Coordinates of C-alpha atoms in Angstrom, one line a residue:
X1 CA 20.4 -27.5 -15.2
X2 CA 20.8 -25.0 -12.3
X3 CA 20.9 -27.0 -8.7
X4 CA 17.6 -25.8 -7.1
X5 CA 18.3 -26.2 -3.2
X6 CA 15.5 -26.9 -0.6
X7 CA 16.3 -23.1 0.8
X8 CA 15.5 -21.4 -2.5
X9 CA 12.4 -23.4 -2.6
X10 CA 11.4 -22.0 0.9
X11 CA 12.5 -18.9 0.0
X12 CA 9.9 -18.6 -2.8
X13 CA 7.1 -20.8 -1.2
X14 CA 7.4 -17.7 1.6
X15 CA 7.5 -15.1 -0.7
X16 CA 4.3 -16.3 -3.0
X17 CA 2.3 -19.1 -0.7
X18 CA 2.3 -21.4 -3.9
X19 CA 3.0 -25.2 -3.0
X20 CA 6.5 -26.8 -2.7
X21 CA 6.2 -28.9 -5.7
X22 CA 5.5 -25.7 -7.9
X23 CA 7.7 -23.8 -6.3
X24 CA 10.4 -26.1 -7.1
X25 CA 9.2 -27.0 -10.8
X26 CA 9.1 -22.4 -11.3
X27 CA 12.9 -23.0 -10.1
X28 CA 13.6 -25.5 -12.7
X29 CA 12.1 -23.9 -15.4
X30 CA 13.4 -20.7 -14.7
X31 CA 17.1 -21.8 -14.0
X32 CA 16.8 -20.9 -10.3
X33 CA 16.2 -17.4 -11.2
X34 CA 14.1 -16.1 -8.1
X35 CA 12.3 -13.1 -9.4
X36 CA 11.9 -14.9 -12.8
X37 CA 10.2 -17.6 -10.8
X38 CA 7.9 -15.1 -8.4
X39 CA 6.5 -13.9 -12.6
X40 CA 6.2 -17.9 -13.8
X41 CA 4.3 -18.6 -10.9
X42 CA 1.7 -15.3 -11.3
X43 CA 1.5 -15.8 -14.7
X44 CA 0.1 -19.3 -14.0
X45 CA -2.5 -18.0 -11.2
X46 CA -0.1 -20.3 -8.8
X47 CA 0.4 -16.8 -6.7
X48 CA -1.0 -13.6 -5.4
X49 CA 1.3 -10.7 -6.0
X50 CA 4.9 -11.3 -4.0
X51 CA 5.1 -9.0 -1.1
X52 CA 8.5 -7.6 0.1
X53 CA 7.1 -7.3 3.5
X54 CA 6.7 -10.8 3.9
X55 CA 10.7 -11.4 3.0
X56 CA 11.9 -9.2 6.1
X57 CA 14.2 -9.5 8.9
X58 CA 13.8 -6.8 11.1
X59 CA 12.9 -5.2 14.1
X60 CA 12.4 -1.7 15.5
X61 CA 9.2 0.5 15.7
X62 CA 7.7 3.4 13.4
X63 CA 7.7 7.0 15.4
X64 CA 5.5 9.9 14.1
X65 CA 5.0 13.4 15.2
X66 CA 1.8 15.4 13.8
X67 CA 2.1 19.5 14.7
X68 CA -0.8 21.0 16.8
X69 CA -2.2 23.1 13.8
X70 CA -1.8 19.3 11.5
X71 CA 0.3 21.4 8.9
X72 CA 3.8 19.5 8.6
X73 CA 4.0 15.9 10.3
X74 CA 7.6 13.4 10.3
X75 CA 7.7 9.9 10.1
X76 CA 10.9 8.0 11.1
X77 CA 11.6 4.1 10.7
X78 CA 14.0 2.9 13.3
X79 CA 15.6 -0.7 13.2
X80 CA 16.8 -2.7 15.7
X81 CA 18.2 -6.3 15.8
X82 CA 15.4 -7.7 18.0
X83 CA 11.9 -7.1 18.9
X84 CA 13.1 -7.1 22.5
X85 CA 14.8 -4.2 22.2
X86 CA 12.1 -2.2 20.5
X87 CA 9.8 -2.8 23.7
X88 CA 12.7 -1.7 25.4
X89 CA 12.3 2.1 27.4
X90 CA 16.1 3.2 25.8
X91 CA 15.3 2.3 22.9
X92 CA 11.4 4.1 23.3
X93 CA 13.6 7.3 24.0
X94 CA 15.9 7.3 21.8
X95 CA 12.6 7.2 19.2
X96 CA 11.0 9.8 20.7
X97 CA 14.0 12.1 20.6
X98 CA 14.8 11.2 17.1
X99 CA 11.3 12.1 15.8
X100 CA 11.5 15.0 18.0
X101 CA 14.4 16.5 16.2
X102 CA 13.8 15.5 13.2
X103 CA 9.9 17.4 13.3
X104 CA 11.8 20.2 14.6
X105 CA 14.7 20.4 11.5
X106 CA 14.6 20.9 7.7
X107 CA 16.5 17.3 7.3
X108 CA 14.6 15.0 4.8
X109 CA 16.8 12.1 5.1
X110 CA 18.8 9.9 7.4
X111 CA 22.4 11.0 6.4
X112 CA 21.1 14.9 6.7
X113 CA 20.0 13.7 10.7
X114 CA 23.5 12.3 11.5
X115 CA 25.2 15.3 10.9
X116 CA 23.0 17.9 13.0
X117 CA 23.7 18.9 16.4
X118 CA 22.1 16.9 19.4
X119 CA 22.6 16.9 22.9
X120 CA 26.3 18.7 22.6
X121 CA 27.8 15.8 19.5
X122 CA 26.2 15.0 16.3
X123 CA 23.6 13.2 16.0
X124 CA 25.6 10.3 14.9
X125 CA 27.7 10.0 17.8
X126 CA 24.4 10.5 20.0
X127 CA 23.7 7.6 18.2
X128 CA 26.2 5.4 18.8
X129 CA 26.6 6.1 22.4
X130 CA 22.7 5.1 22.5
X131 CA 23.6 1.6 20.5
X132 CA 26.8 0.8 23.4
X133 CA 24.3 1.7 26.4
X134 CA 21.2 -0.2 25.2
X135 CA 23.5 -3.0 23.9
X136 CA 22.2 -3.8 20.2
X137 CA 22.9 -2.2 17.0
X138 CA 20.2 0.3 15.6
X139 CA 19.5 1.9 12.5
X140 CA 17.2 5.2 11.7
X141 CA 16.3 3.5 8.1
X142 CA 14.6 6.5 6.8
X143 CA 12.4 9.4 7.5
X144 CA 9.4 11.1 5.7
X145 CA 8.3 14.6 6.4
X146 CA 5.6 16.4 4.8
X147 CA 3.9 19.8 5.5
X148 CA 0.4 20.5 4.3
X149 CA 0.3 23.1 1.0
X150 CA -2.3 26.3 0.8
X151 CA -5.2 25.6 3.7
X152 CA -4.4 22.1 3.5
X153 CA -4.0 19.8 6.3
X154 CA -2.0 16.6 6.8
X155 CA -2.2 13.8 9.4
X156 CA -0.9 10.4 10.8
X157 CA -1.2 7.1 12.5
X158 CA 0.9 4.5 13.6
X159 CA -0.4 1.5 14.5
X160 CA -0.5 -0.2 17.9
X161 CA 2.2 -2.6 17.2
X162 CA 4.4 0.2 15.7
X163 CA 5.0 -1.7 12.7
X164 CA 3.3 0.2 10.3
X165 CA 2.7 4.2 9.9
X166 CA 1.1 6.4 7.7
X167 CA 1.1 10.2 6.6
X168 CA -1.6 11.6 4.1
X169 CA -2.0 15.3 3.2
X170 CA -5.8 16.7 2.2
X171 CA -5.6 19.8 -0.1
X172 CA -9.2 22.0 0.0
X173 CA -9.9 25.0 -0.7
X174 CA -11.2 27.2 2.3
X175 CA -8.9 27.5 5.2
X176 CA -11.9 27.1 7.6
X177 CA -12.2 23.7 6.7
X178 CA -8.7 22.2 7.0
X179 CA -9.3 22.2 11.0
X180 CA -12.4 19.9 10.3
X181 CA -10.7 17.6 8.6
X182 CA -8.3 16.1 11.3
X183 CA -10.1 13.0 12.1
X184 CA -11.2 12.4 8.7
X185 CA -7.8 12.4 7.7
X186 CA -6.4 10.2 10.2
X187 CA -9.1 7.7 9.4
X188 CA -7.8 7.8 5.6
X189 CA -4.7 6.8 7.4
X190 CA -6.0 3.9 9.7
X191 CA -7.0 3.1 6.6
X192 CA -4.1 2.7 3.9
X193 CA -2.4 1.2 7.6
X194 CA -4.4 -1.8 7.2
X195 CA -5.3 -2.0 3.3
X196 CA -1.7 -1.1 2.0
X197 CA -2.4 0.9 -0.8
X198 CA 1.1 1.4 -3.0
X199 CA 0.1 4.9 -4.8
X200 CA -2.8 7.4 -4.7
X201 CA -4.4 6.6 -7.6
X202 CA -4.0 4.8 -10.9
X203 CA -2.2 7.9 -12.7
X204 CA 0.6 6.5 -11.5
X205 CA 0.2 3.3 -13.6
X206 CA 1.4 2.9 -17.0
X207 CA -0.3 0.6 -20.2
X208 CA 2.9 -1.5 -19.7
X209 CA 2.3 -2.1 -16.0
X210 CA -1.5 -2.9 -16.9
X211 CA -1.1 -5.3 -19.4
X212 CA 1.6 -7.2 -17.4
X213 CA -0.7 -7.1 -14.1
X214 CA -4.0 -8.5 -16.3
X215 CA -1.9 -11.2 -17.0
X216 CA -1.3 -12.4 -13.5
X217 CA -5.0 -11.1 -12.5
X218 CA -6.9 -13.2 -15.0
X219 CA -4.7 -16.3 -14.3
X220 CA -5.1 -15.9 -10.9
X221 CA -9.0 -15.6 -10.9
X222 CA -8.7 -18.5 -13.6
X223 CA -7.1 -20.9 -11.4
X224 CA -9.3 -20.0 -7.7
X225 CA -12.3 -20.8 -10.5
X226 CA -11.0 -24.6 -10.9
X227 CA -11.3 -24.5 -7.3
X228 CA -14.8 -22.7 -7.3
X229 CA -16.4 -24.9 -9.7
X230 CA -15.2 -28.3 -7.9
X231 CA -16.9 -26.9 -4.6
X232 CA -20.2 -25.9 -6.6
X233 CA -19.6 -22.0 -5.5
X234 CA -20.2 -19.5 -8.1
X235 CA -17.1 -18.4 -10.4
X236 CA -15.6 -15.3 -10.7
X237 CA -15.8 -13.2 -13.6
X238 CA -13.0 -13.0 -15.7
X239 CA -12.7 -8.8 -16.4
X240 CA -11.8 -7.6 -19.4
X241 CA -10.2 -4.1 -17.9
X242 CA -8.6 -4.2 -14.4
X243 CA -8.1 -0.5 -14.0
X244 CA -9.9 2.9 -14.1
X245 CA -7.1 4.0 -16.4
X246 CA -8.6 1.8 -19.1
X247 CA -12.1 2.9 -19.1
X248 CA -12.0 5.6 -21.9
X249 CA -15.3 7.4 -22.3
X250 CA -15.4 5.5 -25.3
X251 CA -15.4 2.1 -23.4
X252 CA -18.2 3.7 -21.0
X253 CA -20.5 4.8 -23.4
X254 CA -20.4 1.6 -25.3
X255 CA -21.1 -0.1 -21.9
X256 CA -24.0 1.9 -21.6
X257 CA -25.6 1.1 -24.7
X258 CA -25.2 -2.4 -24.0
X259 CA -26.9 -2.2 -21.0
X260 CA -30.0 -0.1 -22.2
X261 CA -29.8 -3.3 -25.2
X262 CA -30.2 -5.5 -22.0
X263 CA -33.0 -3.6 -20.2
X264 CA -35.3 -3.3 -23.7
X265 CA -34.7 -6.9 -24.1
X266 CA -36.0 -7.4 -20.4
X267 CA -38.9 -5.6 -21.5
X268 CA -37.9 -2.5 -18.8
X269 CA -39.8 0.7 -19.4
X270 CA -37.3 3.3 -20.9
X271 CA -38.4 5.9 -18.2
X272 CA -37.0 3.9 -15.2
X273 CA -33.8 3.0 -17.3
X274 CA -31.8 6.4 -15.6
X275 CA -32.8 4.9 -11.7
X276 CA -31.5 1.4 -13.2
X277 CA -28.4 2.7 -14.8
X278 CA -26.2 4.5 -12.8
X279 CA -26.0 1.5 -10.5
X280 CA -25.3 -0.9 -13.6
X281 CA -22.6 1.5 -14.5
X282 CA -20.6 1.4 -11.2
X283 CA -21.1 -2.3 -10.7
X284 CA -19.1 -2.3 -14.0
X285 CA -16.8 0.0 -12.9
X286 CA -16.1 -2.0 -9.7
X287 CA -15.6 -5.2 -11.5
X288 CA -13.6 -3.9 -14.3
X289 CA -10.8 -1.8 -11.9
X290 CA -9.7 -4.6 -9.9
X291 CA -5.9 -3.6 -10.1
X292 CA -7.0 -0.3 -8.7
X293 CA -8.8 -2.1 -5.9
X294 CA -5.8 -3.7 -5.0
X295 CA -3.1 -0.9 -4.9
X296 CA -4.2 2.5 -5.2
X297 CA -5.7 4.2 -2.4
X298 CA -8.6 6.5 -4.2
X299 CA -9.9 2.9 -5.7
X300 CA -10.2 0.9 -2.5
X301 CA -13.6 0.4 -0.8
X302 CA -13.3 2.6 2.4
X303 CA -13.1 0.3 5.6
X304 CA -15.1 2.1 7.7
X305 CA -17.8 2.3 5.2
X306 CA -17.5 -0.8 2.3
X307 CA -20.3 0.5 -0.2
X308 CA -17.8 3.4 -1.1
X309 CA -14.6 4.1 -3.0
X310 CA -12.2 6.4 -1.0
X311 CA -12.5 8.6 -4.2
X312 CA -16.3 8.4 -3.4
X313 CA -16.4 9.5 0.2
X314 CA -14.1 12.4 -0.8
X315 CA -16.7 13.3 -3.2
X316 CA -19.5 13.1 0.1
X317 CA -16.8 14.9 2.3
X318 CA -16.3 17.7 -0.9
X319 CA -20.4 18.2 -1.1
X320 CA -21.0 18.0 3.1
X321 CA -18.5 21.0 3.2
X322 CA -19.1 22.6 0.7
X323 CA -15.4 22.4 -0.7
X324 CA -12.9 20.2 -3.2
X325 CA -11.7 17.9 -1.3
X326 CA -8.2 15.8 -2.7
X327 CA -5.5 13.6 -1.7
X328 CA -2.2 15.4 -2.8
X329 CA 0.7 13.0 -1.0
X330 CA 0.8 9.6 1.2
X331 CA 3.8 7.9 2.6
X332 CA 3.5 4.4 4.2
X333 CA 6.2 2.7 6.2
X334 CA 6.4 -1.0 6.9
X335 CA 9.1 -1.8 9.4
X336 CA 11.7 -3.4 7.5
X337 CA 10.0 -3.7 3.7
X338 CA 12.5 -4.0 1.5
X339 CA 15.0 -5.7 3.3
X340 CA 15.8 -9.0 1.7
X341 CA 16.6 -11.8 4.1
X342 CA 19.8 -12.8 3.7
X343 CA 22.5 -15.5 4.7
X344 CA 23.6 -13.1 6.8
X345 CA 22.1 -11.8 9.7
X346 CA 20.1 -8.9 10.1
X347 CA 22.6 -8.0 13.0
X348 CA 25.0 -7.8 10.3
X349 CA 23.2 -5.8 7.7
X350 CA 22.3 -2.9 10.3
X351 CA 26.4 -3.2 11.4
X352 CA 26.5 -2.5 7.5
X353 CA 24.5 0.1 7.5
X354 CA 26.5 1.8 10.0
X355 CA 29.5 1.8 8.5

């Protein structure tokens, strides 16, 4: 039997929030396998989907740069060693510059930056003179850049902290009405910022990916019900679909035969039935796409208005202007997401990095 040290047990407690004890019993029965023991615990309900974000080391700050006219806007992550650095006015700069440039080039990546010219050197060695002045090692991770397609219109937003940033580009169909749709994009960004949405919609899901997550969805509900029923609060219903991509017209229509069954049986008069079933309908639409609720952006409840699917209000927005209103890309940066913590410092990984 594998040796299951008290620092792999932390290590998975902090990536899942399940209890020590079953931390360390996943370990065991998994043979210290760490991402085998993230599934055992999901598929007993004993935690919420892991999170690389919450297994970071690092520091730095998101930059953005939106063009006046909202057509193309870049997105840099830039990594420091500490979060006293990042609050540092060099380090500010050298952010600003680098988001500058890179807005104003046709690089899509970090290695295409370090070779263009910059301040009479490379951008590289501009770089590394930066890193021996300020005094730390620093990284530019990676960099998004998007420009808006046809009379589209793209947008940003980085919040305060400068941890997280979004982009998110609208396509419509009349020119005119790109310009109107500044704020409302940026709001679709504040948005994603704070509800961390991992794709647009659930086209991007496959039957594979959906049976696996129903799995840890249903065991999850299953085991906060123990909990529920002990404290005499009412359970949560266990769905049978957990995504959009599920609900075949088939599946729908059948639903809505059941529930006109239900309203004869409640004695209902059939010609109030169409004011009682639309709402019937989306309620089972809202409990049977939970998945969709969790990491697509289309499927989440709007912040700023909670009664409404984003895919909704772009429905309202499509019909206020008269227009088609869709979301055609979206890119969200987490500082440091993705980097695993390591024995090593995180000094060491960006010294890594740079070669």
């Amino acid at each position: 039997m594998a040796e299951i040290s008290a620092q792999l047990v932390k290590q998975l407690r902090d990536m899942t929030d399940a209890g020590m004890m079953d931390c360390k019993k996943a370990l065991v029965e998994v043979g210290g396998d760490l991402d085998k023991a993230v599934e055992y615990l999901r598929e007993k309900g004993l935690s919420k989907a892991a999170k690389k974000a919450d297994r970071v080391a690092a520091e730095g700050a998101i930059s953005l740069k939106v063009s006046p006219d909202f057509k193309k806007v870049s997105m840099a992550e830039i990594n420091s060693e500490t979060d006293f650095v990042a609050k540092n006015d060099g380090f500010k700069e050298l952010s600003a510059k680098t988001i500058a440039l890179v807005q104003d080039s046709d690089v899509s990546s970090a290695e295409e930056l370090h070779t263009l010219t910059f301040e009479g050197a490379t951008f590289e060695e501009y770089l590394k003179s930066q890193i021996a002045k300020i005094g730390e090692n620093i990284v530019v991770r990676r960099i998004a850049k998007i420009k808006a397609q046809g009379s589209g219109i793209v947008n940003g937003y980085v919040h305060s902290n400068g941890r997280v940033g979004v982009i998110i580009a609208l396509k419509c169909q009349n020119e005119a009405n790109a310009a109107k749709l500044a704020d409302f994009t940026k709001n679709l960004c504040m948005h994603a910022a704070a509800m961390k949405p991992q794709v647009i919609s659930y086209h991007s899901f496959d039957k594979d990916f959906i049976k696996s997550e129903k799995t840890a969805i249903i065991a999850e509900l299953e085991k906060e019900n123990e909990e529920l029923k002990r404290l005499g609060k009412p359970l949560h219903k266990i769905p049978q679909y957990i995504s959009q991509l599920e609900l075949t017209d088939e599946i729908l229509a059948k639903q809505e035969e059941a529930l006109k069954a239900e309203l004869k049986a409640q004695g209902k008069p059939e010609a109030i039935w169409d004011k009682i079933l639309p709402g019937q309908l989306e309620r089972f639409k809202a409990d049977s796409t939970i998945l969709d609720q969790r990491l697509t952006l289309l499927g989440q409840f709007f912040v700023m208005d909670d009664k409404k699917t984003i895919a909704q209000v772009l429905v309202d927005k499509s019909k206020e202007l008269g227009d088609s209103i869709e979301v055609v890309e979206y890119v969200r940066f987490e500082l440091g997401e993705g980097i695993e913590k390591q024995a090593c410092s995180f000094a060491d990984e960006v010294a890594a990095q740079l070669g």
